[in-house]
Coordinates of C-alpha atoms in Angstrom, one line a residue:
Chain A
M1 CA 29.8 1.0 -9.8
S2 CA 29.8 -2.8 -9.7
N3 CA 27.5 -4.7 -12.0
E4 CA 25.5 -6.4 -9.2
I5 CA 21.8 -6.2 -8.8
L6 CA 20.9 -6.7 -5.1
V7 CA 17.6 -8.4 -4.4
V8 CA 16.2 -8.0 -0.9
V9 CA 14.5 -11.3 0.0
E10 CA 11.4 -10.7 2.0
H11 CA 10.7 -13.3 4.6
D12 CA 9.2 -13.6 8.0
R13 CA 11.4 -15.4 10.5
G14 CA 12.7 -17.5 7.6
E15 CA 9.4 -18.1 5.9
V16 CA 9.3 -16.5 2.4
T17 CA 6.2 -14.6 1.5
E18 CA 4.5 -15.6 -1.7
T19 CA 5.4 -12.4 -3.7
S20 CA 9.0 -12.2 -2.5
Y21 CA 10.6 -14.1 -5.4
Q22 CA 8.9 -11.8 -7.9
A23 CA 11.7 -9.4 -7.1
F24 CA 14.0 -11.8 -8.9
G25 CA 11.7 -11.4 -11.9
L26 CA 12.3 -7.6 -11.8
A27 CA 16.1 -8.2 -11.4
R28 CA 16.1 -10.4 -14.5
T29 CA 14.1 -7.8 -16.4
L30 CA 16.8 -5.3 -15.4
L31 CA 19.5 -7.6 -16.7
S32 CA 17.7 -8.0 -20.0
A33 CA 17.4 -4.2 -20.3
G34 CA 21.2 -3.9 -19.9
V35 CA 21.4 -2.9 -16.2
G36 CA 23.9 -5.0 -14.3
T37 CA 25.4 -8.4 -15.1
S38 CA 24.7 -10.5 -12.0
I39 CA 22.1 -11.0 -9.3
T40 CA 23.0 -11.1 -5.6
A41 CA 20.4 -12.1 -3.0
V42 CA 20.3 -10.3 0.3
V43 CA 19.0 -12.6 3.0
I44 CA 18.6 -10.7 6.3
G45 CA 18.7 -12.5 9.7
A46 CA 20.4 -15.9 10.5
E47 CA 17.0 -17.5 10.7
A48 CA 16.7 -17.2 6.9
D49 CA 20.0 -18.8 6.1
A50 CA 18.3 -22.0 4.9
L51 CA 16.7 -20.0 2.1
A52 CA 20.0 -19.4 0.4
A53 CA 20.2 -23.0 -0.8
G54 CA 17.3 -22.5 -3.2
I55 CA 18.0 -19.0 -4.3
G56 CA 20.4 -19.9 -7.1
S57 CA 17.4 -21.2 -9.2
Y58 CA 16.0 -17.6 -9.3
G59 CA 19.1 -16.3 -11.1
A60 CA 21.2 -15.2 -8.2
G61 CA 24.9 -16.3 -8.3
L62 CA 25.5 -15.2 -4.8
S63 CA 23.6 -14.9 -1.5
V64 CA 24.7 -12.4 1.1
L65 CA 23.7 -13.8 4.5
V66 CA 23.3 -10.9 6.9
H67 CA 23.9 -11.9 10.5
H68 CA 23.4 -9.7 13.6
A69 CA 21.9 -10.2 17.0
E70 CA 19.4 -7.4 16.4
L71 CA 18.1 -9.1 13.3
T72 CA 16.1 -11.9 14.8
D73 CA 12.8 -10.5 13.8
Y74 CA 11.6 -8.0 11.2
A75 CA 12.8 -4.5 12.1
P76 CA 12.2 -1.9 9.3
E77 CA 14.8 0.6 10.3
A78 CA 17.5 -2.1 10.9
W79 CA 16.7 -3.8 7.6
G80 CA 17.0 -0.4 5.9
D81 CA 20.3 0.2 7.6
V82 CA 21.6 -3.1 6.4
V83 CA 20.6 -2.4 2.8
A84 CA 22.1 1.1 3.0
Q85 CA 25.4 -0.4 4.2
L86 CA 25.4 -2.9 1.4
I87 CA 24.8 -0.1 -1.1
A88 CA 27.8 1.7 0.4
S89 CA 30.1 -1.3 0.5
R90 CA 29.2 -3.0 -2.7
A91 CA 28.2 -0.1 -4.9
P92 CA 25.6 -2.2 -6.8
A93 CA 24.0 -1.1 -10.1
A94 CA 20.6 -1.6 -8.6
V95 CA 18.7 -2.7 -5.5
V96 CA 15.2 -4.2 -5.8
A97 CA 12.4 -5.8 -3.8
T98 CA 8.8 -6.6 -4.4
G99 CA 6.5 -3.6 -3.7
T100 CA 4.8 -5.0 -0.6
D101 CA 4.4 -3.2 2.7
R102 CA 7.8 -4.5 3.8
G103 CA 9.6 -4.3 0.5
N104 CA 8.6 -0.6 0.0
E105 CA 9.4 0.2 3.6
V106 CA 12.9 -1.3 3.6
L107 CA 13.8 0.4 0.3
A108 CA 12.4 3.7 1.4
H109 CA 14.7 3.6 4.5
A110 CA 17.7 2.5 2.5
A111 CA 17.1 5.2 -0.1
A112 CA 16.6 7.9 2.6
I113 CA 19.9 6.9 4.3
A114 CA 21.8 6.7 1.1
D115 CA 20.1 9.9 -0.2
L116 CA 19.1 8.1 -3.4
P117 CA 15.8 8.4 -5.3
F118 CA 13.4 5.4 -4.9
A119 CA 10.8 4.4 -7.5
A120 CA 8.1 2.2 -6.0
N121 CA 5.9 -0.2 -7.8
V122 CA 7.6 -0.3 -11.2
T123 CA 6.1 -2.4 -14.0
D124 CA 8.7 -2.0 -16.7
V125 CA 12.2 -0.7 -17.3
S126 CA 14.3 0.4 -20.2
L127 CA 17.7 1.8 -20.6
A128 CA 17.5 5.4 -21.7
D129 CA 19.2 8.6 -20.6
G130 CA 19.3 7.2 -17.1
L131 CA 16.8 4.5 -16.5
G132 CA 13.3 4.7 -18.1
L133 CA 10.6 3.4 -15.9
T134 CA 6.9 2.7 -16.0
R135 CA 5.4 2.7 -12.5
V136 CA 1.8 2.6 -11.2
R137 CA -0.1 5.5 -9.8
W138 CA -3.5 5.4 -8.3
G139 CA -2.8 1.8 -7.3
G140 CA -2.6 0.8 -10.9
S141 CA -5.3 2.8 -12.7
L142 CA -2.8 5.2 -14.1
L143 CA 0.7 4.5 -15.4
E144 CA 3.5 7.0 -15.1
Q145 CA 6.5 7.2 -17.4
S146 CA 9.5 8.5 -15.5
R147 CA 13.2 8.8 -15.7
L148 CA 15.5 7.8 -13.0
H149 CA 19.0 9.4 -12.6
A150 CA 21.0 7.9 -9.8
P151 CA 24.3 6.2 -9.1
V152 CA 22.3 3.2 -7.8
Y153 CA 18.8 2.4 -9.0
V154 CA 16.5 1.6 -6.1
L155 CA 13.3 0.0 -7.3
S156 CA 10.4 -2.0 -6.1
G157 CA 8.4 -4.1 -8.5
S158 CA 4.6 -3.8 -8.6
A159 CA 3.3 -7.0 -7.0
H160 CA 2.0 -9.7 -9.3
T161 CA 3.7 -8.1 -12.3
F162 CA 7.0 -9.9 -12.5
T163 CA 7.4 -13.7 -12.5
G164 CA 8.2 -15.3 -9.2
E165 CA 9.1 -18.6 -10.9
P166 CA 12.6 -20.1 -10.8
S167 CA 14.6 -19.7 -14.0
G168 CA 16.9 -22.6 -13.7
D169 CA 18.6 -24.9 -11.2
A170 CA 22.0 -23.1 -10.6
A171 CA 23.3 -23.0 -7.1
A172 CA 24.3 -19.7 -5.4
T173 CA 27.5 -19.3 -3.4
T174 CA 27.1 -17.6 0.0
E175 CA 29.0 -15.1 2.0
V176 CA 28.2 -13.6 5.4
F177 CA 27.9 -9.9 6.1
E178 CA 27.9 -8.6 9.6
P179 CA 26.5 -5.0 9.6
T180 CA 27.2 -2.4 12.3
L181 CA 23.9 -1.6 13.9
D182 CA 23.5 0.8 16.8
A183 CA 20.7 0.3 19.4
S184 CA 18.4 2.7 17.7
A185 CA 18.3 0.6 14.6
A186 CA 16.3 -2.0 16.5
R187 CA 13.9 0.4 18.2
T188 CA 11.3 -0.4 15.6
R189 CA 10.9 -4.1 15.7
V190 CA 8.0 -6.6 15.8
V191 CA 7.5 -7.1 19.6
D192 CA 4.4 -9.2 19.5
R193 CA 2.1 -11.0 17.1
V194 CA -1.6 -11.4 17.2
T195 CA -3.0 -14.2 15.1
L196 CA -6.6 -13.6 14.1
A197 CA -7.0 -16.1 11.3
A198 CA -5.2 -19.3 11.2
G199 CA -5.0 -21.3 8.0
I200 CA -6.7 -19.8 4.9
T201 CA -6.7 -16.0 4.6
L202 CA -7.8 -13.5 2.1
T203 CA -4.3 -13.3 0.6
T204 CA -3.7 -17.1 0.5
A205 CA -7.2 -18.4 -0.4
A206 CA -7.7 -20.1 -3.8
V207 CA -11.3 -18.9 -4.0
V208 CA -12.4 -15.5 -2.7
V209 CA -16.1 -14.7 -2.5
S210 CA -16.3 -11.0 -2.4
G211 CA -19.2 -8.6 -1.8
G212 CA -20.0 -5.0 -2.7
R213 CA -22.7 -2.5 -2.3
G214 CA -25.2 -5.0 -3.7
V215 CA -24.9 -7.2 -0.6
G216 CA -26.9 -4.5 1.2
S217 CA -26.0 -5.1 4.8
A218 CA -23.6 -6.8 7.3
D219 CA -26.2 -9.7 7.6
G220 CA -26.3 -9.9 3.8
F221 CA -22.8 -11.4 3.8
A222 CA -24.1 -14.7 5.3
P223 CA -24.5 -16.5 2.0
L224 CA -21.1 -15.3 0.9
T225 CA -19.5 -16.7 4.1
E226 CA -21.4 -19.9 3.6
L227 CA -20.1 -20.4 0.1
A228 CA -16.5 -19.4 1.1
D229 CA -16.6 -21.9 4.0
L230 CA -17.9 -24.7 1.7
L231 CA -15.0 -24.0 -0.8
G232 CA -12.3 -23.5 1.8
G233 CA -12.0 -20.0 0.6
A234 CA -12.1 -16.5 2.1
V235 CA -14.6 -13.6 2.1
G236 CA -13.5 -10.2 0.6
C237 CA -15.3 -6.9 0.0
S238 CA -15.1 -3.5 -1.6
R239 CA -14.4 -0.2 0.0
V240 CA -18.1 0.9 0.3
V241 CA -18.6 -2.2 2.5
T242 CA -15.9 -1.3 5.0
N243 CA -17.0 2.4 4.9
N244 CA -20.5 1.2 5.9
G245 CA -19.0 -0.9 8.7
W246 CA -20.5 -4.2 7.2
R247 CA -17.1 -6.0 7.2
P248 CA -13.8 -5.3 8.9
H249 CA -11.2 -3.3 6.9
S250 CA -8.9 -6.3 6.8
D251 CA -11.4 -7.9 4.3
Q252 CA -11.1 -5.0 1.9
V253 CA -9.7 -5.7 -1.6
G254 CA -8.5 -2.8 -3.7
Q255 CA -6.2 0.2 -3.7
T256 CA -6.6 1.0 0.0
G257 CA -7.0 -2.6 0.9
K258 CA -5.4 -5.9 -0.1
R259 CA -3.9 -7.0 -3.4
I260 CA -4.8 -10.6 -4.1
A261 CA -4.3 -13.2 -6.8
P262 CA -6.7 -16.1 -6.2
E263 CA -7.5 -18.9 -8.7
L264 CA -11.1 -17.6 -8.7
Y265 CA -12.5 -14.3 -7.6
I266 CA -16.3 -14.3 -7.3
A267 CA -17.5 -10.6 -7.3
C268 CA -21.0 -10.4 -5.9
G269 CA -22.8 -7.1 -6.2
I270 CA -19.6 -5.2 -6.9
S271 CA -19.8 -2.6 -9.6
G272 CA -16.1 -2.8 -10.4
A273 CA -14.7 0.7 -10.0
I274 CA -11.0 0.9 -11.0
Q275 CA -9.9 1.3 -7.3
H276 CA -11.4 -2.1 -6.6
W277 CA -10.3 -3.8 -9.8
V278 CA -6.6 -3.0 -9.1
G279 CA -6.8 -5.1 -6.0
M280 CA -8.1 -8.3 -7.7
M281 CA -7.0 -7.9 -11.3
A282 CA -4.2 -10.5 -10.8
S283 CA -6.9 -13.2 -10.1
K284 CA -6.6 -16.1 -12.6
H285 CA -10.4 -16.2 -13.2
V286 CA -13.2 -13.8 -12.3
L287 CA -16.9 -14.6 -12.0
A288 CA -19.2 -11.6 -11.6
I289 CA -22.7 -12.0 -10.1
N290 CA -24.7 -8.8 -10.5
T291 CA -28.2 -7.6 -11.1
D292 CA -26.9 -5.1 -13.6
N293 CA -25.6 -6.6 -16.8
E294 CA -24.1 -3.2 -17.6
A295 CA -21.9 -3.2 -14.5
N296 CA -18.1 -2.7 -15.2
M297 CA -17.4 -5.9 -13.3
V298 CA -19.7 -7.9 -15.6
G299 CA -17.9 -6.5 -18.7
K300 CA -14.4 -7.2 -17.4
A301 CA -15.1 -10.6 -15.9
E302 CA -14.4 -13.9 -17.7
Y303 CA -17.7 -15.3 -16.4
A304 CA -20.9 -13.7 -15.3
V305 CA -24.3 -14.5 -14.0
I306 CA -27.0 -11.9 -14.0
G307 CA -29.4 -11.9 -11.0
D308 CA -29.8 -11.4 -7.3
L309 CA -26.8 -12.7 -5.3
H310 CA -29.1 -13.4 -2.3
K311 CA -30.9 -16.0 -4.4
I312 CA -28.0 -17.3 -6.5
L313 CA -25.4 -17.9 -3.8
P314 CA -27.6 -20.1 -1.6
A315 CA -28.6 -22.1 -4.7
V316 CA -24.8 -22.6 -5.5
S317 CA -24.2 -23.8 -1.9
D318 CA -27.1 -26.2 -2.1
E319 CA -25.9 -27.5 -5.5
I320 CA -22.4 -28.2 -4.1
R321 CA -23.8 -30.0 -1.1
R322 CA -26.2 -32.0 -3.3
R323 CA -23.3 -33.1 -5.6
R324 CA -21.1 -34.0 -2.6
A325 CA -23.8 -36.0 -1.0
S326 CA -24.4 -38.0 -4.2
A327 CA -20.7 -38.4 -5.0
Chain B
M1 CA -2.2 13.2 32.3
V2 CA 0.5 14.0 29.8
E3 CA -0.8 16.1 26.9
L4 CA 0.2 15.2 23.4
R5 CA 1.4 17.5 20.6
I6 CA 0.4 15.7 17.4
L7 CA 1.1 16.7 13.7
V8 CA -0.6 15.2 10.7
C9 CA 0.8 15.6 7.2
V10 CA -1.8 15.4 4.5
K11 CA -2.0 15.6 0.7
R12 CA -4.7 17.0 -1.6
V13 CA -5.6 14.4 -4.2
P14 CA -8.4 13.9 -6.8
A15 CA -11.3 12.1 -5.1
P16 CA -10.8 8.3 -5.3
G17 CA -13.4 6.7 -7.5
A18 CA -13.3 9.6 -9.9
R19 CA -12.5 8.8 -13.5
I20 CA -9.1 10.4 -14.2
T21 CA -8.9 12.2 -17.6
L22 CA -5.5 13.1 -18.9
T23 CA -4.5 16.3 -20.5
A24 CA -4.1 16.1 -24.3
D25 CA -0.3 16.0 -24.0
H26 CA -0.4 13.3 -21.2
Q27 CA 1.7 15.6 -19.0
G28 CA -0.9 16.0 -16.3
I29 CA -4.4 15.2 -15.3
D30 CA -7.3 17.3 -16.4
A31 CA -8.7 18.7 -13.1
K32 CA -11.6 20.5 -14.6
N33 CA -14.3 18.0 -13.6
L34 CA -12.5 16.5 -10.7
G35 CA -13.5 16.7 -7.0
F36 CA -10.5 16.9 -4.6
T37 CA -10.1 15.4 -1.2
T38 CA -7.6 14.4 1.4
S39 CA -5.8 11.2 0.5
P40 CA -7.8 8.3 2.2
H41 CA -5.0 7.0 4.5
E42 CA -4.5 10.6 5.8
E43 CA -8.2 11.2 6.5
C44 CA -7.8 8.4 9.0
A45 CA -4.6 10.0 10.3
V46 CA -6.5 13.2 10.9
E47 CA -9.3 11.3 12.7
E48 CA -6.7 9.5 14.9
A49 CA -5.0 12.7 15.9
I50 CA -8.3 14.1 17.0
R51 CA -9.2 11.0 19.0
L52 CA -5.7 11.0 20.7
V53 CA -6.2 14.6 21.7
E54 CA -9.7 13.8 23.0
T55 CA -8.2 11.1 25.1
H56 CA -4.9 12.6 26.3
G57 CA -5.4 16.4 25.9
G58 CA -3.0 18.5 23.9
S59 CA -3.3 19.7 20.3
A60 CA -3.4 18.4 16.8
T61 CA -1.9 20.4 13.9
V62 CA -2.3 19.6 10.2
L63 CA 0.4 20.3 7.7
T64 CA 0.4 20.1 3.9
L65 CA 2.8 20.8 1.0
G66 CA 0.6 21.8 -1.9
A67 CA -0.9 24.4 -4.2
V68 CA -2.9 27.3 -2.9
E69 CA -6.1 25.1 -3.3
A70 CA -4.8 22.6 -0.7
D71 CA -6.0 25.2 1.8
E72 CA -9.4 23.4 1.4
Q73 CA -8.0 20.2 2.8
L74 CA -6.4 22.0 5.8
R75 CA -9.6 23.7 6.6
Y76 CA -11.5 20.5 6.3
A77 CA -9.2 18.9 8.9
V78 CA -10.0 21.9 11.2
S79 CA -13.7 21.4 10.6
V80 CA -13.6 17.9 12.0
G81 CA -11.6 18.9 15.0
V82 CA -7.9 19.6 14.3
N83 CA -6.7 22.7 16.3
S84 CA -4.4 24.4 13.8
A85 CA -3.1 24.2 10.3
V86 CA 0.1 25.1 8.4
H87 CA 0.4 25.4 4.6
V88 CA 3.7 25.0 2.8
T89 CA 3.6 26.1 -0.8
H90 CA 5.5 27.2 -3.9
A91 CA 4.4 28.6 -7.2
S92 CA 5.6 25.4 -9.0
L93 CA 2.9 23.4 -7.2
A94 CA 0.1 25.3 -9.0
G95 CA -2.5 23.1 -10.7
G96 CA -1.7 20.1 -8.4
A97 CA 1.8 19.5 -9.9
D98 CA 3.8 17.1 -7.7
W99 CA 7.3 17.5 -6.4
D100 CA 9.2 14.3 -6.3
A101 CA 9.4 12.4 -3.0
Q102 CA 12.9 13.6 -2.0
A103 CA 11.9 17.3 -2.6
T104 CA 8.6 16.8 -0.8
A105 CA 10.2 15.1 2.2
R106 CA 12.9 17.8 2.5
A107 CA 10.4 20.6 2.4
L108 CA 8.1 18.9 5.0
A109 CA 11.0 18.0 7.4
D110 CA 12.4 21.6 7.2
A111 CA 8.9 23.0 7.9
I112 CA 8.5 20.6 10.9
S113 CA 11.9 21.6 12.2
S114 CA 11.0 25.2 12.0
L115 CA 7.6 24.7 13.7
E116 CA 9.3 22.7 16.5
A117 CA 12.0 25.4 17.0
T118 CA 9.2 27.9 17.8
D119 CA 6.6 25.8 19.6
G120 CA 8.4 22.6 20.9
A121 CA 8.7 19.1 19.5
F122 CA 5.7 17.1 18.3
D123 CA 5.2 13.9 20.3
L124 CA 3.7 12.0 17.4
I125 CA 3.8 12.8 13.6
L126 CA 1.3 10.9 11.4
F127 CA 1.6 10.3 7.7
G128 CA -0.5 8.3 5.3
N129 CA 1.2 5.1 4.3
E130 CA 1.3 6.3 0.7
S131 CA -0.5 9.0 -1.2
A132 CA -3.5 7.8 -3.2
D133 CA -2.3 9.5 -6.4
S134 CA 1.5 9.3 -6.8
G135 CA 2.0 6.3 -4.4
G136 CA 5.7 6.8 -3.7
F137 CA 5.6 4.9 -0.4
Q138 CA 8.5 7.0 1.1
V139 CA 7.8 10.5 2.2
G140 CA 7.1 9.7 5.8
V141 CA 10.2 7.5 6.1
R142 CA 12.4 10.2 4.6
V143 CA 11.0 12.9 6.9
A144 CA 11.5 10.6 10.0
R145 CA 15.1 9.9 8.9
Q146 CA 15.8 13.6 8.4
L147 CA 14.3 14.3 11.9
G148 CA 16.2 11.3 13.4
R149 CA 13.0 9.7 14.7
A150 CA 11.7 6.2 14.6
I151 CA 8.9 5.3 12.1
V152 CA 6.8 2.3 11.3
N153 CA 4.5 2.2 8.3
G154 CA 1.3 0.3 7.6
I155 CA -0.3 1.1 11.0
K156 CA -4.0 0.2 11.6
G157 CA -4.1 0.5 15.4
I158 CA -2.5 3.1 17.8
V159 CA -2.4 3.3 21.6
V160 CA -0.3 5.9 23.4
E161 CA 0.7 5.2 27.0
N162 CA 3.5 6.2 29.3
G163 CA 5.6 8.0 26.8
S164 CA 5.4 5.3 24.1
V165 CA 3.2 4.3 21.3
T166 CA 2.0 0.8 20.6
A167 CA 1.2 0.4 17.0
Q168 CA -0.5 -2.5 15.1
R169 CA 0.2 -3.5 11.6
E170 CA -1.7 -6.0 9.5
S171 CA 0.1 -9.3 8.7
T172 CA -1.2 -12.1 6.6
S173 CA -2.6 -13.9 9.6
G174 CA -3.4 -11.1 12.0
F175 CA -1.4 -8.2 13.4
E176 CA 2.3 -7.4 14.2
V177 CA 2.8 -5.2 17.2
Y178 CA 5.5 -2.5 17.3
Q179 CA 6.4 -0.3 20.3
L180 CA 8.1 3.0 19.8
A181 CA 9.3 5.6 22.4
L182 CA 7.9 9.1 21.8
P183 CA 8.6 11.2 19.9
A184 CA 7.9 9.0 17.0
V185 CA 6.4 8.9 13.4
L186 CA 3.8 6.5 12.1
G187 CA 2.6 5.9 8.5
V188 CA -1.0 4.9 8.9
K189 CA -3.5 3.1 6.6
E190 CA -7.2 3.3 6.0
G191 CA -9.0 1.0 8.4
L192 CA -7.4 2.6 11.4
N193 CA -10.7 4.2 12.2
L194 CA -13.8 5.5 10.5
P195 CA -13.3 9.3 10.0
R196 CA -16.1 11.6 11.4
Y197 CA -17.9 14.3 9.4
P198 CA -17.6 18.0 10.1
T199 CA -19.9 19.7 12.6
L200 CA -21.5 23.0 12.0
P201 CA -19.4 24.7 14.7
G202 CA -16.4 23.0 13.2
R203 CA -17.2 24.4 9.8
L204 CA -17.5 27.9 11.2
K205 CA -14.2 27.6 13.0
S206 CA -12.5 26.3 9.9
K207 CA -13.6 29.4 7.9
K208 CA -12.1 31.7 10.5
V209 CA -8.9 29.9 11.4
E210 CA -5.8 31.6 10.4
V211 CA -3.5 29.4 8.3
P212 CA 0.1 30.4 8.3
V213 CA 1.7 30.0 4.8
L214 CA 5.3 29.1 4.5
T215 CA 7.2 28.9 1.3
A216 CA 9.8 26.2 0.4
E217 CA 12.2 25.9 -2.4
P218 CA 12.1 22.7 -4.5
M219 CA 15.3 20.7 -4.4
P220 CA 14.5 17.9 -6.9
G221 CA 15.9 14.4 -6.4
G222 CA 16.7 11.9 -9.1
L223 CA 13.2 10.6 -10.2
A224 CA 11.4 12.8 -12.7
T225 CA 7.9 12.1 -14.1
L226 CA 7.7 12.4 -17.8
S227 CA 4.1 11.6 -18.7
F228 CA 1.0 9.6 -17.8
D229 CA -1.1 6.9 -19.5
N230 CA -4.3 5.3 -18.5
A231 CA -3.8 1.7 -17.7
A232 CA -4.9 -0.5 -20.7
E233 CA -8.6 -1.4 -20.3
L234 CA -8.9 -5.1 -20.2
V235 CA -11.0 -6.4 -23.1
V236 CA -12.5 -9.8 -22.4
E237 CA -15.2 -11.9 -23.9
T238 CA -17.5 -12.5 -21.0
T239 CA -19.0 -15.9 -20.9
M240 CA -22.6 -15.7 -19.6
L241 CA -23.4 -18.7 -17.3
G242 CA -27.1 -17.8 -17.0
T243 CA -29.6 -15.8 -15.0
G244 CA -30.8 -16.1 -11.5
P245 CA -30.6 -19.2 -9.2
E246 CA -31.1 -21.5 -12.3
A247 CA -27.5 -20.7 -13.1
A248 CA -26.3 -22.5 -10.0
P249 CA -25.4 -25.8 -11.7
A250 CA -23.4 -24.0 -14.4
I251 CA -21.5 -22.1 -11.6
V252 CA -20.7 -25.4 -9.8
D253 CA -19.7 -26.9 -13.2
L254 CA -17.2 -24.1 -13.5
L255 CA -15.9 -24.6 -9.9
E256 CA -15.4 -28.3 -10.7
E257 CA -13.6 -27.5 -14.0
L258 CA -11.2 -25.3 -12.1
G259 CA -10.7 -28.0 -9.5
L260 CA -12.0 -25.8 -6.7
V261 CA -14.9 -27.8 -5.2

């Protein structure tokens, strides 16, 4: 076993996703726990070569640039094949990614090919008999203590758990790896893209105005949309809202929806069940607006206003317009 | 019209939204007061299989690896329109104990291979993207790899046409589109559709349907669960900004303070 920790850098045609660098936070946590002695970044697809320049600052001494004609766009099976081949050729101590759709998918493929166990959405590690892990179940409402025995530890880090900040300003050296991919590896590949929302989206917005059962209807979302538009933010919702068909499922925040981390999450008429909370608990600040001062969300929020969201939100929008007009 | 043979793999899990109580030794969850259901992503997989059969003809089969009680989830799938059900079980699954992902995937892939050896290949196999409880994010991928078939996860839109499946997956700005030749495997997510409720004739059929039971031997992999803990409850001092629309200026003050206006 070498003492390398491989970090799979998640990117889309060379553009890094916001949570990708959190995988380096997990890698550094592994180093601190005594697993491995160096970090190597795996950058898949020539389009992403430019990323290698900045990767040293996240703690990687080396970037492996993976080049192949079939790797021009995201292809889950091919990416999994690449990581499995790197596991075979480099015998690393561990392979990590952030626990996103793509991160978990690529590591699941790599682990399946290499016949290794894979622990998804890890929040902490410790050296024990094997590797001691804490990982999330139920989307985060339950924590599992587990033990991993494997020649190579394959782990994804629970999103918004490990730091995605640079740790220094060192430069990484680079080397090129050309994998052997047969035609079937590229049979699952992005063949088209449909853009529904340009600009601010639920996952990138600084402010999310989110509604739950208390909104009452599809039309009831009008004041939420109005406020979100005024603030350049996005509208979110809870599971009961999508189950009632009031909003599209792509707006759902929670265990079966999106995980988000805005500056401010405004929870309107949302009771705050744990399955919703796990989707927005990484928010920097939370403001709850609810008629029920006993609601879970009110108790857990940093700020709260008690009352009818249908009266409060229009008043907030009016106040913003008034101050802007007089500024 | 080319008929489709579709398989859906489901897992019995405690109903989402339920408060999970742990056993005193933290080795398991206390199931006494829990309702159980099909994992949410898989409810949508079941619904999609029924819709595809309605459109293309053919048959939908539901498969689970689980304790004796998981029979309830198989029969529920039949009550909403799935044609047949197969139950893979083992004594060690009693009480809802989980096998690890490697053991689960091996047992399911072996069961699928044996079903296909008798009745022919499934054109499409649907999994939930991840189970609501253990959330391993890998069983579908491992099964597809063992069967040598293509798989894409995270799917929220499916169209089958001319021997291939076009599948949509959510991205940050919209959808990514994948195209896979059949036979293929998809991991789907809630939002794919809104699942229907059982009909009375469906319920009657589900009571009578014969569910073959296969046994599998556990072959554990390298990840072992030791114990569970409830996530720490956040304790915060909530600042009350006021009551009713009169609180609007205080809310806008907060927005200004955070630099968000």
